[in-house]
Tab-separated table of N, CA, C and O and ligand atoms in Angstrom:
chain	number	residue	atom	x	y	z
A	24	UNK	N	-20.418	20.897	-22.773
A	24	UNK	CA	-20.747	21.537	-21.537
A	24	UNK	C	-20.430	20.331	-20.450
A	24	UNK	O	-19.688	20.281	-19.802
A	25	UNK	N	-21.627	19.208	-20.887
A	25	UNK	CA	-21.510	18.057	-19.810
A	25	UNK	C	-19.950	17.230	-20.132
A	25	UNK	O	-19.545	16.545	-19.109
A	26	UNK	N	-19.580	17.315	-21.420
A	26	UNK	CA	-18.092	16.870	-21.536
A	26	UNK	C	-17.130	17.327	-20.732
A	26	UNK	O	-16.391	16.699	-20.252
A	27	UNK	N	-17.230	18.796	-20.851
A	27	UNK	CA	-16.068	19.261	-20.011
A	27	UNK	C	-16.090	18.896	-18.573
A	27	UNK	O	-15.221	18.818	-17.813
A	28	UNK	N	-17.447	18.834	-18.096
A	28	UNK	CA	-17.652	18.490	-16.579
A	28	UNK	C	-16.970	17.161	-16.268
A	28	UNK	O	-16.450	16.949	-15.158
A	29	UNK	N	-17.450	16.245	-17.223
A	29	UNK	CA	-16.824	14.796	-16.921
A	29	UNK	C	-15.151	14.927	-16.942
A	29	UNK	O	-14.777	14.048	-16.312
A	30	UNK	N	-14.693	15.584	-17.923
A	30	UNK	CA	-13.345	15.868	-17.894
A	30	UNK	C	-12.886	16.323	-16.401
A	30	UNK	O	-11.862	15.827	-15.961
A	31	UNK	N	-13.485	17.299	-16.214
A	31	UNK	CA	-13.021	17.941	-14.613
A	31	UNK	C	-13.077	16.765	-13.701
A	31	UNK	O	-12.206	16.497	-12.854
A	32	UNK	N	-14.173	16.035	-13.618
A	32	UNK	CA	-14.346	15.057	-12.645
A	32	UNK	C	-13.409	13.950	-12.771
A	32	UNK	O	-12.822	13.510	-12.042
A	33	UNK	N	-12.963	13.556	-14.080
A	33	UNK	CA	-11.792	12.556	-14.240
A	33	UNK	C	-10.540	13.231	-13.681
A	33	UNK	O	-9.892	12.468	-12.978
A	34	UNK	N	-10.190	14.377	-14.001
A	34	UNK	CA	-8.871	14.915	-13.456
A	34	UNK	C	-9.006	15.077	-11.726
A	34	UNK	O	-8.082	14.534	-11.388
A	35	UNK	N	-10.232	15.468	-11.209
A	35	UNK	CA	-10.264	15.335	-9.744
A	35	UNK	C	-10.134	13.805	-9.156
A	35	UNK	O	-9.335	13.823	-8.263
A	36	UNK	N	-10.553	12.781	-9.828
A	36	UNK	CA	-10.456	11.437	-9.404
A	36	UNK	C	-8.935	11.283	-9.741
A	36	UNK	O	-8.363	10.672	-8.370
A	37	UNK	N	-8.210	11.446	-10.702
A	37	UNK	CA	-6.907	11.084	-10.918
A	37	UNK	C	-6.006	11.850	-9.855
A	37	UNK	O	-5.047	11.044	-9.358
A	38	UNK	N	-6.466	12.896	-9.635
A	38	UNK	CA	-5.521	13.765	-8.369
A	38	UNK	C	-5.779	13.007	-7.118
A	38	UNK	O	-4.829	12.726	-6.277
A	39	UNK	N	-6.974	12.560	-6.889
A	39	UNK	CA	-7.223	11.818	-5.529
A	39	UNK	C	-6.568	10.652	-5.574
A	39	UNK	O	-5.816	10.068	-4.393
A	40	UNK	N	-6.529	9.804	-6.528
A	40	UNK	CA	-5.639	8.507	-6.528
A	40	UNK	C	-4.144	8.734	-6.391
A	40	UNK	O	-3.499	8.097	-5.549
A	41	UNK	N	-3.588	9.779	-6.917
A	41	UNK	CA	-2.234	10.106	-7.077
A	41	UNK	C	-2.012	10.626	-5.565
A	41	UNK	O	-0.734	10.577	-5.190
A	42	UNK	N	-2.790	10.929	-4.769
A	42	UNK	CA	-2.361	11.272	-3.469
A	42	UNK	C	-2.443	10.255	-2.467
A	42	UNK	O	-2.027	10.450	-1.168
A	43	UNK	N	-3.217	9.076	-2.883
A	43	UNK	CA	-3.117	7.929	-1.743
A	43	UNK	C	-1.721	7.149	-1.945
A	43	UNK	O	-1.311	6.978	-3.004
A	44	UNK	N	-0.940	7.352	-0.743
A	44	UNK	CA	0.199	6.787	-0.726
A	44	UNK	C	0.379	5.223	-1.073
A	44	UNK	O	-0.376	4.332	-0.570
A	45	UNK	N	1.112	4.704	-2.096
A	45	UNK	CA	1.162	3.335	-2.532
A	45	UNK	C	2.010	2.771	-1.132
A	45	UNK	O	2.866	3.264	-0.463
A	46	UNK	N	1.988	1.555	-1.139
A	46	UNK	CA	2.441	0.745	-0.132
A	46	UNK	C	4.149	1.108	-0.023
A	46	UNK	O	4.767	1.252	0.719
A	47	UNK	N	4.678	0.926	-1.418
A	47	UNK	CA	6.100	1.220	-1.513
A	47	UNK	C	6.747	2.333	-1.205
A	47	UNK	O	7.924	2.486	-1.091
A	48	UNK	N	5.548	3.448	-1.112
A	48	UNK	CA	6.271	5.008	-0.761
A	48	UNK	C	6.197	5.177	0.770
A	48	UNK	O	6.642	6.130	1.107
A	49	UNK	N	5.559	4.121	1.628
A	49	UNK	CA	5.491	4.318	3.036
A	49	UNK	C	6.789	3.888	3.417
A	49	UNK	O	7.315	2.536	3.454
A	50	UNK	N	7.466	4.696	4.328
A	50	UNK	CA	8.660	4.303	4.762
A	50	UNK	C	8.551	3.674	6.446
A	50	UNK	O	8.375	4.608	7.289
A	51	UNK	N	8.387	2.631	6.562
A	51	UNK	CA	8.257	1.968	7.792
A	51	UNK	C	9.196	2.173	8.779
A	51	UNK	O	8.813	2.456	9.932
A	52	UNK	N	10.512	2.124	8.466
A	52	UNK	CA	11.570	2.650	9.507
A	52	UNK	C	11.379	3.970	10.212
A	52	UNK	O	11.299	4.080	11.220
A	53	UNK	N	10.896	4.772	9.108
A	53	UNK	CA	10.900	6.390	9.513
A	53	UNK	C	9.417	6.221	10.557
A	53	UNK	O	9.660	6.973	11.421
A	54	UNK	N	8.422	5.591	10.285
A	54	UNK	CA	7.272	5.680	10.862
A	54	UNK	C	7.626	5.001	12.390
A	54	UNK	O	7.184	5.327	13.402
A	55	UNK	N	8.576	3.922	12.184
A	55	UNK	CA	8.838	3.151	13.699
A	55	UNK	C	9.737	4.512	14.515
A	55	UNK	O	9.320	4.381	15.642
A	56	UNK	N	10.591	5.005	13.841
A	56	UNK	CA	11.476	6.102	14.853
A	56	UNK	C	10.357	7.033	15.196
A	56	UNK	O	10.605	7.572	16.280
A	57	UNK	N	9.476	7.554	14.430
A	57	UNK	CA	8.566	8.575	14.700
A	57	UNK	C	7.438	8.237	15.709
A	57	UNK	O	7.420	8.781	16.675
A	58	UNK	N	6.773	6.830	15.776
A	58	UNK	CA	5.817	6.451	16.772
A	58	UNK	C	6.121	5.574	17.908
A	58	UNK	O	5.504	5.355	18.768
A	59	UNK	N	7.177	4.712	17.595
A	59	UNK	CA	7.636	3.707	18.333
A	59	UNK	C	8.750	3.541	19.022
A	59	UNK	O	8.656	2.987	20.255
A	60	UNK	N	9.882	4.478	18.559
A	60	UNK	CA	11.147	4.217	19.166
A	60	UNK	C	11.198	4.692	20.675
A	60	UNK	O	12.007	4.404	21.278
A	61	UNK	N	10.493	5.752	20.967
A	61	UNK	CA	10.305	6.496	22.346
A	61	UNK	C	10.126	5.285	23.400
A	61	UNK	O	10.584	5.468	24.396
A	62	UNK	N	9.278	4.507	23.198
A	62	UNK	CA	9.078	3.340	24.074
A	62	UNK	C	10.068	1.815	23.745
A	62	UNK	O	10.475	1.387	24.591
A	63	UNK	N	10.028	1.444	22.544
A	63	UNK	CA	10.657	0.290	21.986
A	63	UNK	C	12.118	0.298	21.649
A	63	UNK	O	12.763	-0.549	21.272
A	64	UNK	N	12.771	1.760	21.542
A	64	UNK	CA	13.937	2.127	21.320
A	64	UNK	C	14.346	1.761	19.860
A	64	UNK	O	13.407	1.143	19.008
A	65	UNK	N	15.142	2.453	19.378
A	65	UNK	CA	15.575	2.361	17.644
A	65	UNK	C	15.669	0.822	17.433
A	65	UNK	O	15.378	0.628	16.205
A	66	UNK	N	16.443	0.311	18.206
A	66	UNK	CA	16.872	-1.138	17.906
A	66	UNK	C	15.703	-2.359	18.397
A	66	UNK	O	15.979	-3.425	18.120
A	67	UNK	N	14.462	-1.801	19.150
A	67	UNK	CA	13.706	-2.555	19.310
A	67	UNK	C	13.933	-3.265	20.505
A	67	UNK	O	12.873	-3.839	21.201
A	68	UNK	N	14.857	-2.913	21.491
A	68	UNK	CA	15.317	-3.661	22.640
A	68	UNK	C	14.552	-3.110	23.855
A	68	UNK	O	14.359	-3.628	24.921
A	69	UNK	N	13.972	-2.003	23.760
A	69	UNK	CA	12.893	-1.263	24.767
A	69	UNK	C	14.012	-0.885	25.949
A	69	UNK	O	13.274	-0.604	26.911
A	70	UNK	N	15.173	-0.637	25.735
A	70	UNK	CA	15.977	-0.371	26.766
A	70	UNK	C	16.003	1.582	26.762
A	70	UNK	O	16.867	2.097	26.858
A	71	UNK	N	14.630	1.894	26.747
A	71	UNK	CA	14.575	3.410	27.132
A	71	UNK	C	13.850	3.499	28.332
A	71	UNK	O	13.471	2.722	29.046
A	72	UNK	N	13.696	4.783	28.767
A	72	UNK	CA	13.001	5.149	30.019
A	72	UNK	C	11.803	4.784	30.063
A	72	UNK	O	11.199	4.134	30.952
A	73	UNK	N	11.064	5.200	28.892
A	73	UNK	CA	9.610	4.683	28.640
A	73	UNK	C	9.380	3.295	28.865
A	73	UNK	O	8.574	2.580	29.144
A	74	UNK	N	10.262	2.749	28.135
A	74	UNK	CA	10.363	1.225	27.724
A	74	UNK	C	10.217	0.494	29.115
A	74	UNK	O	9.372	-0.542	29.463
A	75	UNK	N	11.333	1.213	29.962
A	75	UNK	CA	11.141	0.500	31.513
A	75	UNK	C	9.987	0.863	32.209
A	75	UNK	O	9.404	-0.172	32.760
A	76	UNK	N	9.576	1.930	32.338
A	76	UNK	CA	8.396	2.423	32.827
A	76	UNK	C	7.050	1.579	32.301
A	76	UNK	O	6.326	1.271	33.267
A	77	UNK	N	7.102	1.127	31.205
A	77	UNK	CA	5.744	0.732	30.721
A	77	UNK	C	5.773	-0.812	30.314
A	77	UNK	O	5.052	-1.310	30.227
A	78	UNK	N	7.194	-1.468	30.907
A	78	UNK	CA	7.360	-2.711	30.512
A	78	UNK	C	7.096	-3.001	29.085
A	78	UNK	O	6.352	-4.042	28.545
A	79	UNK	N	7.671	-2.143	28.023
A	79	UNK	CA	7.572	-2.458	26.707
A	79	UNK	C	8.228	-3.734	26.289
A	79	UNK	O	9.147	-4.145	26.743
A	80	UNK	N	7.506	-4.460	25.045
A	80	UNK	CA	8.076	-5.623	24.536
A	80	UNK	C	9.491	-5.530	24.001
A	80	UNK	O	9.642	-4.516	23.243
A	81	UNK	N	10.544	-6.255	24.130
A	81	UNK	CA	11.706	-6.427	23.486
A	81	UNK	C	11.376	-7.234	22.119
A	81	UNK	O	11.316	-7.897	21.955
A	82	UNK	N	11.187	-6.066	21.033
A	82	UNK	CA	11.002	-6.518	19.776
A	82	UNK	C	11.968	-7.445	18.976
A	82	UNK	O	11.825	-7.964	17.907
A	83	UNK	N	13.208	-7.087	19.474
A	83	UNK	CA	14.433	-7.576	18.620
A	83	UNK	C	14.610	-9.170	18.952
A	83	UNK	O	15.421	-9.871	18.306
A	84	UNK	N	14.138	-9.777	19.872
A	84	UNK	CA	14.352	-10.985	20.334
A	84	UNK	C	14.043	-12.278	19.411
A	84	UNK	O	12.608	-12.118	18.976
A	85	UNK	N	14.710	-12.768	18.760
A	85	UNK	CA	14.442	-14.028	17.862
A	85	UNK	C	13.460	-14.885	18.349
A	85	UNK	O	12.396	-15.133	17.507
A	86	UNK	N	13.303	-14.947	19.767
A	86	UNK	CA	12.277	-16.033	20.116
A	86	UNK	C	10.994	-15.339	20.227
A	86	UNK	O	9.961	-15.839	19.793
A	87	UNK	N	10.835	-14.007	20.353
A	87	UNK	CA	9.443	-13.472	20.533
A	87	UNK	C	9.083	-13.178	18.859
A	87	UNK	O	8.108	-13.336	18.743
A	88	UNK	N	9.976	-12.991	17.957
A	88	UNK	CA	9.817	-12.886	16.535
A	88	UNK	C	9.220	-14.283	16.094
A	88	UNK	O	8.200	-14.206	15.393
A	89	UNK	N	9.700	-15.224	16.636
A	89	UNK	CA	9.314	-16.593	16.149
A	89	UNK	C	7.931	-16.803	16.792
A	89	UNK	O	7.145	-17.445	16.052
A	90	UNK	N	7.665	-16.370	17.989
A	90	UNK	CA	6.283	-16.637	18.476
A	90	UNK	C	5.142	-15.831	18.054
A	90	UNK	O	3.980	-15.907	18.468
A	91	UNK	N	5.406	-14.677	17.260
A	91	UNK	CA	4.346	-14.007	17.048
A	91	UNK	C	4.364	-13.668	15.442
A	91	UNK	O	5.329	-13.753	14.638
A	92	UNK	N	3.044	-13.869	14.942
A	92	UNK	CA	2.599	-13.695	13.308
A	92	UNK	C	2.980	-12.393	13.216
A	92	UNK	O	2.515	-11.489	14.055
A	93	UNK	N	2.788	-11.998	11.636
A	93	UNK	CA	2.363	-10.780	11.303
A	93	UNK	C	1.170	-10.263	11.525
A	93	UNK	O	0.790	-9.109	12.307
A	94	UNK	N	0.253	-11.147	11.916
A	94	UNK	CA	-1.014	-10.844	12.435
A	94	UNK	C	-1.050	-10.158	13.556
A	94	UNK	O	-1.734	-9.495	14.186
A	95	UNK	N	-0.257	-11.156	14.543
A	95	UNK	CA	-0.089	-10.684	16.011
A	95	UNK	C	0.397	-8.959	16.079
A	95	UNK	O	-0.054	-8.222	16.908
A	96	UNK	N	1.378	-9.038	15.300
A	96	UNK	CA	2.054	-7.669	15.467
A	96	UNK	C	0.905	-6.598	14.969
A	96	UNK	O	0.973	-5.491	15.595
A	97	UNK	N	0.411	-6.757	13.756
A	97	UNK	CA	-0.639	-6.035	13.388
A	97	UNK	C	-1.620	-5.444	14.257
A	97	UNK	O	-2.013	-4.327	14.538
A	98	UNK	N	-2.174	-6.672	15.078
A	98	UNK	CA	-3.088	-6.478	16.129
A	98	UNK	C	-2.791	-5.585	17.280
A	98	UNK	O	-3.409	-4.618	17.703
A	99	UNK	N	-1.125	-5.759	17.441
A	99	UNK	CA	-0.813	-4.945	18.586
A	99	UNK	C	-0.692	-3.614	18.264
A	99	UNK	O	-0.934	-2.689	19.048
A	100	UNK	N	-0.477	-3.127	16.991
A	100	UNK	CA	-0.302	-1.975	16.375
A	100	UNK	C	-1.669	-1.280	16.275
A	100	UNK	O	-1.849	-0.181	16.703
A	101	UNK	N	-2.849	-2.268	15.810
A	101	UNK	CA	-3.946	-1.456	15.927
A	101	UNK	C	-4.544	-1.141	17.055
A	101	UNK	O	-5.115	-0.010	17.462
A	102	UNK	N	-4.329	-2.173	18.223
A	102	UNK	CA	-5.217	-2.276	19.311
A	102	UNK	C	-4.368	-1.444	20.512
A	102	UNK	O	-4.908	-1.099	21.432
A	103	UNK	N	-3.121	-1.796	20.558
A	103	UNK	CA	-2.355	-1.248	21.347
A	103	UNK	C	-2.378	-2.036	22.909
A	103	UNK	O	-3.049	-1.677	23.601
A	104	UNK	N	-1.647	-2.975	23.008
A	104	UNK	CA	-1.832	-3.779	24.386
A	104	UNK	C	-1.301	-2.967	25.492
A	104	UNK	O	-0.336	-2.228	25.427
A	105	UNK	N	-1.867	-3.142	26.783
A	105	UNK	CA	-1.243	-2.765	27.892
A	105	UNK	C	-1.222	-0.895	27.850
A	105	UNK	O	-2.132	-0.420	27.293
A	106	UNK	N	0.108	-0.425	28.158
A	106	UNK	CA	0.224	0.830	27.833
A	106	UNK	C	0.538	1.492	26.721
A	106	UNK	O	0.606	2.670	26.699
A	107	UNK	N	0.459	0.444	25.769
A	107	UNK	CA	0.817	1.215	24.381
A	107	UNK	C	-0.482	1.457	23.726
A	107	UNK	O	-1.541	0.982	23.934
A	108	UNK	N	-0.128	2.967	22.970
A	108	UNK	CA	-1.645	3.338	22.410
A	108	UNK	C	-1.704	2.475	21.150
A	108	UNK	O	-1.006	2.034	20.351
A	109	UNK	N	-3.098	2.514	20.730
A	109	UNK	CA	-3.297	2.052	19.589
A	109	UNK	C	-3.327	2.893	18.240
A	109	UNK	O	-3.653	3.992	18.610
A	110	UNK	N	-3.021	2.271	17.117
A	110	UNK	CA	-2.874	3.382	16.069
A	110	UNK	C	-4.033	2.855	14.874
A	110	UNK	O	-3.760	3.183	13.852
A	111	UNK	N	-5.081	2.118	15.365
A	111	UNK	CA	-5.906	1.902	14.196
A	111	UNK	C	-6.460	2.953	13.494
A	111	UNK	O	-6.845	3.285	12.230
A	112	UNK	N	-6.756	4.277	14.457
A	112	UNK	CA	-7.441	5.386	13.789
A	112	UNK	C	-6.232	6.522	13.337
A	112	UNK	O	-6.485	7.445	12.368
A	113	UNK	N	-5.251	6.233	13.912
A	113	UNK	CA	-4.235	7.654	13.424
A	113	UNK	C	-3.073	7.201	12.151
A	113	UNK	O	-2.840	8.052	11.605
A	114	UNK	N	-3.002	5.789	11.971
A	114	UNK	CA	-2.231	5.572	10.869
A	114	UNK	C	-3.185	4.727	9.744
A	114	UNK	O	-3.979	3.822	10.243
A	115	UNK	N	-2.637	4.718	8.305
A	115	UNK	CA	-3.531	4.048	7.454
A	115	UNK	C	-3.120	2.714	7.569
A	115	UNK	O	-2.044	2.294	8.201
A	116	UNK	N	-3.799	1.874	6.662
A	116	UNK	CA	-3.688	0.335	6.784
A	116	UNK	C	-2.048	0.035	5.883
A	116	UNK	O	-1.427	-0.708	6.511
A	117	UNK	N	-1.703	0.870	5.151
A	117	UNK	CA	-0.344	0.848	4.367
A	117	UNK	C	0.675	1.088	5.350
A	117	UNK	O	1.675	0.598	5.348
A	118	UNK	N	0.476	2.138	6.310
A	118	UNK	CA	1.307	2.364	7.134
A	118	UNK	C	1.650	1.247	8.255
A	118	UNK	O	2.554	1.133	8.817
A	119	UNK	N	0.306	0.748	8.859
A	119	UNK	CA	0.489	-0.204	9.666
A	119	UNK	C	1.087	-1.248	9.201
A	119	UNK	O	2.028	-2.095	9.956
A	120	UNK	N	0.969	-1.939	7.878
A	120	UNK	CA	1.771	-2.825	7.397
A	120	UNK	C	3.111	-2.494	7.111
A	120	UNK	O	4.012	-3.583	7.391
A	121	UNK	N	3.834	-1.355	6.763
A	121	UNK	CA	4.913	-1.014	6.790
A	121	UNK	C	5.596	-1.223	8.035
A	121	UNK	O	6.726	-1.544	8.231
A	122	UNK	N	5.034	-0.885	9.012
A	122	UNK	CA	5.410	-1.147	10.444
A	122	UNK	C	5.538	-2.440	10.836
A	122	UNK	O	6.424	-2.801	11.433
A	123	UNK	N	4.599	-3.494	10.410
A	123	UNK	CA	4.850	-4.803	10.705
A	123	UNK	C	6.272	-5.116	10.033
A	123	UNK	O	7.343	-5.816	10.743
A	124	UNK	N	6.579	-4.636	8.850
A	124	UNK	CA	7.784	-5.075	8.368
A	124	UNK	C	8.840	-4.372	8.905
A	124	UNK	O	9.797	-5.124	9.328
A	125	UNK	N	8.778	-3.169	9.380
A	125	UNK	CA	9.973	-2.573	10.169
A	125	UNK	C	10.038	-3.291	11.473
A	125	UNK	O	11.236	-3.351	11.985
A	126	UNK	N	8.938	-3.860	11.974
A	126	UNK	CA	9.266	-4.763	13.384
A	126	UNK	C	9.885	-5.869	13.159
A	126	UNK	O	11.010	-6.144	13.865
A	127	UNK	N	9.471	-6.402	11.896
A	127	UNK	CA	10.456	-7.767	11.670
A	127	UNK	C	11.964	-7.427	11.344
A	127	UNK	O	12.624	-8.364	11.718
A	128	UNK	N	12.170	-6.071	10.991
A	128	UNK	CA	13.664	-5.996	10.385
A	128	UNK	C	14.434	-5.627	11.773
A	128	UNK	O	15.737	-5.266	11.511
A	129	UNK	N	13.636	-5.454	13.044
A	129	UNK	CA	14.518	-5.377	14.121
A	129	UNK	C	15.088	-6.668	14.524
A	129	UNK	O	15.780	-6.639	15.616
A	130	UNK	N	14.770	-8.005	14.135
A	130	UNK	CA	15.087	-9.092	14.709
A	130	UNK	C	16.644	-9.206	14.698
A	130	UNK	O	17.465	-8.927	13.922
A	131	UNK	N	16.956	-9.589	15.871
A	131	UNK	CA	18.484	-10.120	15.806
A	131	UNK	C	18.526	-11.438	15.836
A	131	UNK	O	17.696	-12.179	16.651
A	132	UNK	N	19.676	-11.994	15.314
A	132	UNK	CA	20.019	-13.400	15.358
A	132	UNK	C	19.858	-13.985	16.808
A	132	UNK	O	20.401	-13.418	17.823
B	222	HEC	C1	4.056	4.424	25.179
B	222	HEC	C2	4.878	3.608	24.862
B	222	HEC	C3	4.862	2.479	23.396
B	222	HEC	C4	4.574	2.936	22.351
B	222	HEC	C5	4.685	4.456	21.891
B	222	HEC	C6	4.506	1.852	21.495
B	222	HEC	N1	4.506	0.901	22.131
B	222	HEC	FE1	4.296	-1.000	21.551
B	222	HEC	N2	4.198	-1.905	23.464
B	222	HEC	C7	4.602	-0.820	24.699
B	222	HEC	C8	4.164	-1.843	25.800
B	222	HEC	C9	4.104	-1.430	27.126
B	222	HEC	C10	3.942	-3.344	25.405
B	222	HEC	C11	3.751	-4.433	26.131
B	222	HEC	C12	2.095	-4.426	26.417
B	222	HEC	C13	1.875	-5.651	27.441
B	222	HEC	O1	2.000	-6.425	26.921
B	222	HEC	O2	1.431	-5.344	28.547
B	222	HEC	C14	4.031	-3.180	23.837
B	222	HEC	C15	4.076	-4.096	23.169
B	222	HEC	C16	4.313	-4.303	21.627
B	222	HEC	C17	4.135	-5.230	20.971
B	222	HEC	C18	3.976	-6.688	21.377
B	222	HEC	C19	2.804	-7.318	21.655
B	222	HEC	C20	2.981	-8.727	22.062
B	222	HEC	O3	1.922	-9.556	22.196
B	222	HEC	O4	3.994	-9.135	22.539
B	222	HEC	C21	4.217	-5.016	19.551
B	222	HEC	C22	4.593	-5.780	18.204
B	222	HEC	C23	4.400	-3.482	19.682
B	222	HEC	N3	4.399	-3.195	21.016
B	222	HEC	C24	4.691	-2.819	18.544
B	222	HEC	C25	4.740	-1.272	18.423
B	222	HEC	C26	4.725	-0.517	17.365
B	222	HEC	C27	4.940	-1.065	15.914
B	222	HEC	C28	4.792	0.776	17.866
B	222	HEC	C29	4.855	1.958	17.065
B	222	HEC	C30	3.697	1.981	16.056
B	222	HEC	C31	4.623	0.679	19.271
B	222	HEC	N4	4.700	-0.582	19.895
B	222	HEC	C32	4.405	1.985	19.953
B	222	HEC	C33	4.720	0.386	24.563
B	222	HEC	C34	4.607	1.043	23.410
């Protein structure tokens, strides 16, 4: 009886663990297109209508990339400077980290 119950508990714990996305499974570029491209543009240059309206940062510039650490980018994603929304509550930590990487991939020489 109690044995059966702990088996069920174990099964449920395993199901829960299985549903937590691993970092490798999060597609940062898809998240970027979904949440960020409307202002920062697909290529990060922010040459979109909203980018113009809100003075969104050009994320592809090498100089900007050099001047900002991964921590700075993560802070921006979580807090949302200026007109940008913050994503601390809407995206998981793994998703936020995947976005930092996606932002790094926007770098142009
Ligand atoms: C509503 C438009 C909008 C959306 C959506 C948006 N941003 Fe921004 N973002 C901005 C604006 C505007 C700024 C400049 C804010 C300022 O400095 O006043 C900015 C700044 C940034 C910065 C730079 C901050 C700095 O210190 O230079 C980063 C990094 C950034 N955004 C990443 C992202 C990422 C990643 C996403 C998607 C998760 C995103 N943004 C979604 C408008 C947006």
